[in-house]
PDB file of C-alpha atoms in Angstrom:
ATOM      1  CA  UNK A   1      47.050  51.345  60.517  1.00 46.00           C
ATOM      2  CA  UNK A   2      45.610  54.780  60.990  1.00 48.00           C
ATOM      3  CA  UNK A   3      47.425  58.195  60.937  1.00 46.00           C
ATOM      4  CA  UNK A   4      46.648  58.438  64.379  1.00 45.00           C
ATOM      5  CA  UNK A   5      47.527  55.005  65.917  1.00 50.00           C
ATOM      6  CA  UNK A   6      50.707  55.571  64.300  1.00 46.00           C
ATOM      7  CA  UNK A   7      51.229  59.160  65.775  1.00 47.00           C
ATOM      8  CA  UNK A   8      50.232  57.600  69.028  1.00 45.00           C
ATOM      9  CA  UNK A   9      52.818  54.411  68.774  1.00 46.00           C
ATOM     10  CA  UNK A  10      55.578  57.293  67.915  1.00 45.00           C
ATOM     11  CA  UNK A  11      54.802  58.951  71.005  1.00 47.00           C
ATOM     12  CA  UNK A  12      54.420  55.891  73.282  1.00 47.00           C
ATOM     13  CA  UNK A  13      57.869  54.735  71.974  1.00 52.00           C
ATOM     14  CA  UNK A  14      59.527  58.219  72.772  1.00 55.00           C
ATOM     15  CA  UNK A  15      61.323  57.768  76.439  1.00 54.00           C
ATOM     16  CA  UNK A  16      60.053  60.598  78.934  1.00 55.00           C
ATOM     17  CA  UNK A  17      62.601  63.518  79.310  1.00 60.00           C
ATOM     18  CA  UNK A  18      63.983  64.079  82.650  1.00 57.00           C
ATOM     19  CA  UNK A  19      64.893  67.160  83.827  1.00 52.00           C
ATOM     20  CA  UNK A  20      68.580  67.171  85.086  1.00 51.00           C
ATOM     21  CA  UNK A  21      68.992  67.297  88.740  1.00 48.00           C
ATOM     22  CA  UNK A  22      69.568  70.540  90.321  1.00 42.00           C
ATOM     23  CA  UNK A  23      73.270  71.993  91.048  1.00 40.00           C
ATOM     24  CA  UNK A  24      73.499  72.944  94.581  1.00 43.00           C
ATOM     25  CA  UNK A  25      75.290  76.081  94.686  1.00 43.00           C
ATOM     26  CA  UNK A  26      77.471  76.012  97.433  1.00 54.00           C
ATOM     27  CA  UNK A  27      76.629  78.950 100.255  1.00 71.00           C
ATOM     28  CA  UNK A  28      79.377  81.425 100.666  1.00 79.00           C
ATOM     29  CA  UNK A  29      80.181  83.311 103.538  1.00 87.00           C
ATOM     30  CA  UNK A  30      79.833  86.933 104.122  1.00 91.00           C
ATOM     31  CA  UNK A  31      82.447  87.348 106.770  1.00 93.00           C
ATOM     32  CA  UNK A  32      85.345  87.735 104.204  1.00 94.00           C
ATOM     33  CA  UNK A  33      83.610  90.510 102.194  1.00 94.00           C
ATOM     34  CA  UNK A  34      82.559  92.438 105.572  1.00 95.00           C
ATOM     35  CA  UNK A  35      85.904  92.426 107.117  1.00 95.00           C
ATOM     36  CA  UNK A  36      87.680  92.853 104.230  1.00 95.00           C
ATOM     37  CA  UNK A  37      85.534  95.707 103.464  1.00 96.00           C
ATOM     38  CA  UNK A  38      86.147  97.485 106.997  1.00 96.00           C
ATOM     39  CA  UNK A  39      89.579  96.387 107.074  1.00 96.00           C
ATOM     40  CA  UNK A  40      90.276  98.542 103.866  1.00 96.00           C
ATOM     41  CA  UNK A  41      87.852 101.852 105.338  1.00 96.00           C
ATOM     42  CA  UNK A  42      90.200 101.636 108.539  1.00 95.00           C
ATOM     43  CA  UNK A  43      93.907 100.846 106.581  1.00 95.00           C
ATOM     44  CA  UNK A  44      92.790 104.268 104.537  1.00 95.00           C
ATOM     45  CA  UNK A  45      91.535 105.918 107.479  1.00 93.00           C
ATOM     46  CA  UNK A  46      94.794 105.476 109.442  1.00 91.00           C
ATOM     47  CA  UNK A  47      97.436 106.016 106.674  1.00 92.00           C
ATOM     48  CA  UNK A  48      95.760 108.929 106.190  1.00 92.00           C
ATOM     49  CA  UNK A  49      95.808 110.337 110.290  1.00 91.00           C
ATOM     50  CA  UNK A  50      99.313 108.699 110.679  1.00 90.00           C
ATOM     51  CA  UNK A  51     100.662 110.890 107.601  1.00 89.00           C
ATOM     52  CA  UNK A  52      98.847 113.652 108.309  1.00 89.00           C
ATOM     53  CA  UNK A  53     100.352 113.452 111.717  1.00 86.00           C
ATOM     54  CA  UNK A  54     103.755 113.300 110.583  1.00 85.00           C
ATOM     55  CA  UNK A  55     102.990 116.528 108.305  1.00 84.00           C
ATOM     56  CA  UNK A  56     102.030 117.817 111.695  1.00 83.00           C
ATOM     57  CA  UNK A  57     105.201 117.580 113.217  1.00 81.00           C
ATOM     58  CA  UNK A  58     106.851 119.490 110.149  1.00 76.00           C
ATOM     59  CA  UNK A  59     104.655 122.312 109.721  1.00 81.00           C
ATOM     60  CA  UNK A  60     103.341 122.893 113.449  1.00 76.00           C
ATOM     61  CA  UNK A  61     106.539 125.168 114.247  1.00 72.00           C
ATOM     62  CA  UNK A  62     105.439 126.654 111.549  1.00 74.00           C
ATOM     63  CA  UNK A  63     102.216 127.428 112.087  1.00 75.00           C
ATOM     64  CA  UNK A  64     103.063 128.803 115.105  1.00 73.00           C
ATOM     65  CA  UNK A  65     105.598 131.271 114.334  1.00 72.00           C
ATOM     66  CA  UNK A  66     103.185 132.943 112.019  1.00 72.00           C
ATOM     67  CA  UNK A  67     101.241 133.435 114.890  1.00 65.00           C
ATOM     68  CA  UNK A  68     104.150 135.161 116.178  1.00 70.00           C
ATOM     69  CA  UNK A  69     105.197 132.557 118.812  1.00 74.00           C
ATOM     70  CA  UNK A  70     108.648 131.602 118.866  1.00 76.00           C
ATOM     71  CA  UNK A  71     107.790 127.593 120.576  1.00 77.00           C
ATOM     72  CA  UNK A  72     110.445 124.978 119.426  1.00 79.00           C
ATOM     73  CA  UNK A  73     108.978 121.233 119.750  1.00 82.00           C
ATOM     74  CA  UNK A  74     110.801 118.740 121.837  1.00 83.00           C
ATOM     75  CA  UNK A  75     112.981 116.545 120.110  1.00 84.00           C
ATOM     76  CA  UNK A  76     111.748 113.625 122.071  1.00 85.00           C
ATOM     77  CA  UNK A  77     108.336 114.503 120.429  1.00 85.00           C
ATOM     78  CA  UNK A  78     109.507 114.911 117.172  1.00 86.00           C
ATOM     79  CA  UNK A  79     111.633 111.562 116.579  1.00 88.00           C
ATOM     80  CA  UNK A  80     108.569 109.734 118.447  1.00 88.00           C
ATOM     81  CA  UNK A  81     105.896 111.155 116.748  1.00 88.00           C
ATOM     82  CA  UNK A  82     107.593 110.445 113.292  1.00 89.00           C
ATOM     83  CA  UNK A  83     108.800 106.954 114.051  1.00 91.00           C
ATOM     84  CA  UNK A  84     105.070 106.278 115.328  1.00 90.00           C
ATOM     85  CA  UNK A  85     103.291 108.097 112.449  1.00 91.00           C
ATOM     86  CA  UNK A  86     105.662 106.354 109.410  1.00 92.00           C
ATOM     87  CA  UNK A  87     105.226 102.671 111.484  1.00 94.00           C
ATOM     88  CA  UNK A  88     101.454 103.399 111.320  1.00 93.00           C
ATOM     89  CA  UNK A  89     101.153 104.389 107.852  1.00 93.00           C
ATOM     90  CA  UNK A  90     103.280 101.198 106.733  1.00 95.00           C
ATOM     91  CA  UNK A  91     100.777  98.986 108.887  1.00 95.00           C
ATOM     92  CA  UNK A  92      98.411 100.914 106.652  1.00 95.00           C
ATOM     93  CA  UNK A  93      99.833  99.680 104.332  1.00 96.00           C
ATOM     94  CA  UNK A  94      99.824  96.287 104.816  1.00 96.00           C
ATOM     95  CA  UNK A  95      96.692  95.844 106.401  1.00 96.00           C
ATOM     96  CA  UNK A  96      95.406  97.272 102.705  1.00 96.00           C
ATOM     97  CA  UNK A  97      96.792  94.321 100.829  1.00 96.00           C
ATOM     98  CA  UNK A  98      95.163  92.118 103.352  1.00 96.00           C
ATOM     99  CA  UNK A  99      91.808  93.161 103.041  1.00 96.00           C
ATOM    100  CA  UNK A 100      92.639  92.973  99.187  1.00 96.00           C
ATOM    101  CA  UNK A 101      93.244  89.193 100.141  1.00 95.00           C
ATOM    102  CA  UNK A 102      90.183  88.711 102.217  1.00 94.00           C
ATOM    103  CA  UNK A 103      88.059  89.896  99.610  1.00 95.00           C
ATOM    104  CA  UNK A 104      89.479  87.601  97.264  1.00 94.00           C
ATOM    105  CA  UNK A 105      89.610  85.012  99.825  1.00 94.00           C
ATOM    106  CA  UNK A 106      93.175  83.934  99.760  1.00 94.00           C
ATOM    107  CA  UNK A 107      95.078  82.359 102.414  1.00 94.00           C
ATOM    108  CA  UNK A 108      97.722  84.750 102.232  1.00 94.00           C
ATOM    109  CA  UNK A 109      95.189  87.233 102.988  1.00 94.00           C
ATOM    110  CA  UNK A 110      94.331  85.492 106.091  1.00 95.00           C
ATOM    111  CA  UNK A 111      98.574  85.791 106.734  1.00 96.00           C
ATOM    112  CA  UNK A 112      98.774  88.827 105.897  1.00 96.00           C
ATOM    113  CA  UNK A 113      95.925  90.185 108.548  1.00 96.00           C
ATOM    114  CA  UNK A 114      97.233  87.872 111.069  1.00 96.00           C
ATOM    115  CA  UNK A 115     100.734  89.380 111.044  1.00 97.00           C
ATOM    116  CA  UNK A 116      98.861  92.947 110.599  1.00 97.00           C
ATOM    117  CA  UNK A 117      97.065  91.914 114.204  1.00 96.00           C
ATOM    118  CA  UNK A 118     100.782  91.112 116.271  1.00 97.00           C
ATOM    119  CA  UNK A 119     102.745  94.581 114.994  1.00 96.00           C
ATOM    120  CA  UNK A 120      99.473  96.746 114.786  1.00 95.00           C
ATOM    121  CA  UNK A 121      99.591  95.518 119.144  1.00 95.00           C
ATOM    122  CA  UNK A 122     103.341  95.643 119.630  1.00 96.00           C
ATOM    123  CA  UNK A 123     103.124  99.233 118.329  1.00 94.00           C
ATOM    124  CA  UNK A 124     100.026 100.450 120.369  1.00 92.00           C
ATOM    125  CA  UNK A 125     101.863  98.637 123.614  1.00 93.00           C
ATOM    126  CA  UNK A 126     105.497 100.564 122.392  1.00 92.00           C
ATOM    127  CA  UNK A 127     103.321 103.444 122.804  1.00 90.00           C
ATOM    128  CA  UNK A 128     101.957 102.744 125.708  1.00 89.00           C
ATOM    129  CA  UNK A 129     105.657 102.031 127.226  1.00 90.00           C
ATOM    130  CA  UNK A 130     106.966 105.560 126.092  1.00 88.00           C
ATOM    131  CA  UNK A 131     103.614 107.354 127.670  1.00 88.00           C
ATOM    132  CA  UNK A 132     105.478 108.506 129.878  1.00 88.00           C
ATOM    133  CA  UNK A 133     108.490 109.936 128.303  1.00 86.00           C
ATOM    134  CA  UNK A 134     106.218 111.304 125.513  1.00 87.00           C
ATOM    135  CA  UNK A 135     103.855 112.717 128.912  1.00 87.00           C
ATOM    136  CA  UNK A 136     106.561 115.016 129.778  1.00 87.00           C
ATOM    137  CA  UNK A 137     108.115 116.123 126.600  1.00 86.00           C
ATOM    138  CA  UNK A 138     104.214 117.145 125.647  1.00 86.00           C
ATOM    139  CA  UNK A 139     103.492 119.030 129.000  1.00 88.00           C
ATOM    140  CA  UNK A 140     106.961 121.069 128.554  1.00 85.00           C
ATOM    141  CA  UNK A 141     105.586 121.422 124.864  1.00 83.00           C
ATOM    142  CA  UNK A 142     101.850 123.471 125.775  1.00 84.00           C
ATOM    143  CA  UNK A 143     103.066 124.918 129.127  1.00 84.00           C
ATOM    144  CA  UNK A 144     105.518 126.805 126.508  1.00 82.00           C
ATOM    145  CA  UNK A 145     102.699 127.646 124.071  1.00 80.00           C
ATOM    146  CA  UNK A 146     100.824 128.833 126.533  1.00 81.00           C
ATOM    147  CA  UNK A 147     103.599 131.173 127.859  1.00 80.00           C
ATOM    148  CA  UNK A 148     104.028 132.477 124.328  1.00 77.00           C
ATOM    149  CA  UNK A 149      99.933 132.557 123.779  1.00 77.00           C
ATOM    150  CA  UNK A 150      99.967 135.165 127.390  1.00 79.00           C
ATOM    151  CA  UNK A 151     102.685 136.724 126.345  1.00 77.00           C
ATOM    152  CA  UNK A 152     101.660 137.932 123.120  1.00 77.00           C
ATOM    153  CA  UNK A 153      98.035 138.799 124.059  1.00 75.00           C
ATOM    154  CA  UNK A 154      99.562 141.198 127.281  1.00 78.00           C
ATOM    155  CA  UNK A 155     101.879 143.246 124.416  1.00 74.00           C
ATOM    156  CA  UNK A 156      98.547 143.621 122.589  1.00 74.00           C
ATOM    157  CA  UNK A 157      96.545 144.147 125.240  1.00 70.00           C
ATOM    158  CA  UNK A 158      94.490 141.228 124.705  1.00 72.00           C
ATOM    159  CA  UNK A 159      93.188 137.938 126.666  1.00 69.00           C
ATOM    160  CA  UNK A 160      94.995 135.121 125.844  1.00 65.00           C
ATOM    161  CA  UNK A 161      92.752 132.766 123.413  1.00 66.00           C
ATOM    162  CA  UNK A 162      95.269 129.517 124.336  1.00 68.00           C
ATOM    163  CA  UNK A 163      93.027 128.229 127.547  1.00 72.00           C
ATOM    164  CA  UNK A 164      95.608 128.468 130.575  1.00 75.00           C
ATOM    165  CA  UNK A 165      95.832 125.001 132.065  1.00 82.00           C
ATOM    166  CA  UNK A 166      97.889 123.598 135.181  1.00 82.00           C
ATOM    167  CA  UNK A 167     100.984 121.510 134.825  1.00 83.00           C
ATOM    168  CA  UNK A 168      98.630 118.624 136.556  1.00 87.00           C
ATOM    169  CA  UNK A 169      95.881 119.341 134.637  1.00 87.00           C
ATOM    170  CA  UNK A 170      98.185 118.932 131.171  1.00 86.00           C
ATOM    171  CA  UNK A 171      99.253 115.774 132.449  1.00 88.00           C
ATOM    172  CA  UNK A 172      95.964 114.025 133.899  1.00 90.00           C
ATOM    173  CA  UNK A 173      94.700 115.066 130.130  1.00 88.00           C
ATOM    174  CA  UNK A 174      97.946 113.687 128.470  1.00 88.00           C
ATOM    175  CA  UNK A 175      97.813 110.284 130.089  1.00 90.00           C
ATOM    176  CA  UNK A 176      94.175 109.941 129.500  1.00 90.00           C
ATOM    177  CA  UNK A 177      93.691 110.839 125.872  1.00 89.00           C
ATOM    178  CA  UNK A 178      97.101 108.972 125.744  1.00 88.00           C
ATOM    179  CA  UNK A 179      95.299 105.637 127.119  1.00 90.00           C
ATOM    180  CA  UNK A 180      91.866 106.218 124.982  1.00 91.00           C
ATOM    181  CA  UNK A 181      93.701 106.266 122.283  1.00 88.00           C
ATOM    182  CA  UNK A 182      95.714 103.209 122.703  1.00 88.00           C
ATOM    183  CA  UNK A 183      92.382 101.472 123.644  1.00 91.00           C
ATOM    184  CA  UNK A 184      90.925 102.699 120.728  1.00 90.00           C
ATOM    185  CA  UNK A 185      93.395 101.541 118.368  1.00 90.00           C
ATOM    186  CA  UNK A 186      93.497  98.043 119.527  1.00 92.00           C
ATOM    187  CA  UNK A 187      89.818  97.268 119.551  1.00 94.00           C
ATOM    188  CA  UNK A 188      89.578  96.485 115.982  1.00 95.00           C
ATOM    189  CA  UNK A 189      93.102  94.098 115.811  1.00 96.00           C
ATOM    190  CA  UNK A 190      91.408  92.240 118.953  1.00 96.00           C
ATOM    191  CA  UNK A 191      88.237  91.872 117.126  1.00 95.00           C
ATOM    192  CA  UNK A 192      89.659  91.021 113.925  1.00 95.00           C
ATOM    193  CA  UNK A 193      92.179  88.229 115.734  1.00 95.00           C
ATOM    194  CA  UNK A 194      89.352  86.758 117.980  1.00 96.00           C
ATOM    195  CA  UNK A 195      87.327  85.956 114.573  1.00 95.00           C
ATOM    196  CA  UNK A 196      90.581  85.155 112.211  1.00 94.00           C
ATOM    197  CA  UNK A 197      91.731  81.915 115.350  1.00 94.00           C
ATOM    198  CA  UNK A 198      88.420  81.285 115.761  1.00 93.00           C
ATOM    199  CA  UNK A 199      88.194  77.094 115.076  1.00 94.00           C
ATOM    200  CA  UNK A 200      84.958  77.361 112.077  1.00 93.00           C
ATOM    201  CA  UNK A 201      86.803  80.207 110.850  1.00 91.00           C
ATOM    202  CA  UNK A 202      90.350  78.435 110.686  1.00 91.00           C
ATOM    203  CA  UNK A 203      88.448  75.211 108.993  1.00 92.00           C
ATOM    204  CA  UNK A 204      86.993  77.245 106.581  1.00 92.00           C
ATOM    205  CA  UNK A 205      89.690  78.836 105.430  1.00 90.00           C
ATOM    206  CA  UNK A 206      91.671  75.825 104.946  1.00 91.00           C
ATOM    207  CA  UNK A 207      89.237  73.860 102.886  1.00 90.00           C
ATOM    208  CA  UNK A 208      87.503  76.884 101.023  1.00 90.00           C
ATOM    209  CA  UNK A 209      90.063  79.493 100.490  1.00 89.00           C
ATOM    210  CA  UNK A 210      93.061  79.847  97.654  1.00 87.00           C
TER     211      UNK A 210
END
């Protein structure tokens, strides 16, 4: 037998190599990354407006005074406002560690945004319930600035630089900026709950989630 009949039995004898089948990777969603992602911008975004709002009620008197007015804020406002503003920052709070949870895509993230969704509307409706009692305390409130703002500019001889506004014109301006706002801070937690009970949503999160 020749060198190359036997080189050519050994390779007849050798069994073909077959590459392994391929893994199919299973396709992820984006929807956890993107909300979580937004959900985090806007649980910094208001912690940070609902403190600062709260520093607002502490140093505004203050603020003022140096400008020579004497203008004490209604308690009303102040107890509101800070109840409001220290609520919102703690459903900052926890709408942070949901997003964390989202991203990680954990059930208790899921949970977590869920219960975010009912207090961040029970708040924004509380609001909406004490409009009017907050309506009245905040007319009083720039009616008296501006009294103080006219005053001040007459001893100097000056125009007042606090625009001079009716007592219906304060109020048409306080209930509408009062309902944009509560619109506005709803629209995400509607969003956010429409997609969260949605049924492909709720399937996937119990068969692909921690």
């Amino acid at each position: 037998m020749t060198t190359a009949d036997s080189g050519s039995e050994s390779h007849a004898s050798t069994p073909p190599q077959i590459p392994p089948p391929a893994v199919q990777m299973e396709e992820r969603s984006a929807w956890p990354t993107v909300l979580g992602v937004l959900s985090l911008i806007y649980a910094a975004l208001g912690s940070c407006m609902a403190l600062f709002g709260v520093g607002a009620l502490v140093f505004n008197e203050q603020l003022l005074k140096l400008g020579g007015m004497e203008v004490e804020m209604p308690s009303t406002l102040r107890v509101l406002g800070a109840v409001s503003g220290v609520l919102s920052a703690a459903l900052g709070v926890l709408l942070f560690v949901a997003a964390i949870g989202l991203l990680r895509r954990r059930r208790s993230g899921v949970f977590l945004a869920k219960a975010w969704i009912v207090l961040r509307l029970l708040l924004a409706l509380a609001a909406l319930g004490t409009l009017p009692l907050t309506a009245a305390g905040q007319i009083g409130y720039q009616q008296a600035i501006q009294e103080e703002a006219e005053r001040i500019a007459s001893q100097r001889g000056q125009q007042s630089m606090v625009p001079v506004k009716t007592e219906e014109e304060l109020r048409r301006s306080t209930y509408t900026w009062g309902v944009v706002g509560g619109a506005v801070a709803i629209t995400y937690p509607i969003v956010l709950g429409w997609w969260l009970t949605r049924r492909r949503i709720r399937d996937e999160v119990a068969d692909q989630f921690e």
